[in-house]
């Protein structure tokens, strides 16, 4: 059995978004917030699809046959710092490295949008690190429950995800502070950010 997130779910969300936006046409600020929230939901679904799904469940007999002779290659976790990063660089898997670095960058933007004046930067960074830890913990849990390591829980993924997200957050905070004194940009930002 395979549990997965399908493209039909994305199509359904898009259609519902279009229908709801028709009802919100007259209130631009409400419509802008709606699209920000809708895009956040799509991002969360994409994040789950990339990091957690599909989850494979095999019958015990099938799993035993798959593991025969390759059991040592079934890695449920990787806890040696920088081992995966060195491997990515050695194997030329730069896209994997960049993808892990950028994975939580959109989440930084959404956290900045939703909590701009309410949370200090340290609290935002703690939330980003927590999300990264939870992704790796869920990957490990799904591996243990299914008996099949579809995704390896990796300490380097945590480092890459968190450092990319923190860098994005710092850039956004600096960008917002730079534009704070420009009235036109302030109005634009205030229409996106919750007060």
Short mmCIF file of N, CA and C in Angstrom, two decimals, residues 72-77 149 152:
data_model
loop_
_atom_site.label_atom_id
_atom_site.label_comp_id
_atom_site.label_asym_id
_atom_site.label_seq_id
_atom_site.Cartn_x
_atom_site.Cartn_y
_atom_site.Cartn_z
N UNK A 72 21.91 -3.75 4.72
CA UNK A 72 22.81 -2.71 5.24
C UNK A 72 22.63 -1.38 4.52
N UNK A 73 21.97 -1.38 3.36
CA UNK A 73 21.74 -0.13 2.63
C UNK A 73 20.43 0.54 3.03
N UNK A 74 19.63 -0.12 3.85
CA UNK A 74 18.37 0.45 4.30
C UNK A 74 18.67 1.39 5.47
N UNK A 75 18.88 2.64 5.17
CA UNK A 75 19.23 3.63 6.20
C UNK A 75 17.98 4.38 6.64
N UNK A 76 17.65 4.26 7.92
CA UNK A 76 16.51 4.95 8.48
C UNK A 76 16.89 6.36 8.94
N UNK A 77 18.16 6.57 9.26
CA UNK A 77 18.61 7.87 9.73
C UNK A 77 20.10 8.03 9.44
N UNK A 149 12.65 2.52 4.49
CA UNK A 149 13.14 3.91 4.54
C UNK A 149 12.94 4.67 3.23
N UNK A 152 15.31 9.22 4.34
CA UNK A 152 16.23 9.05 5.46
C UNK A 152 16.21 10.30 6.32
#
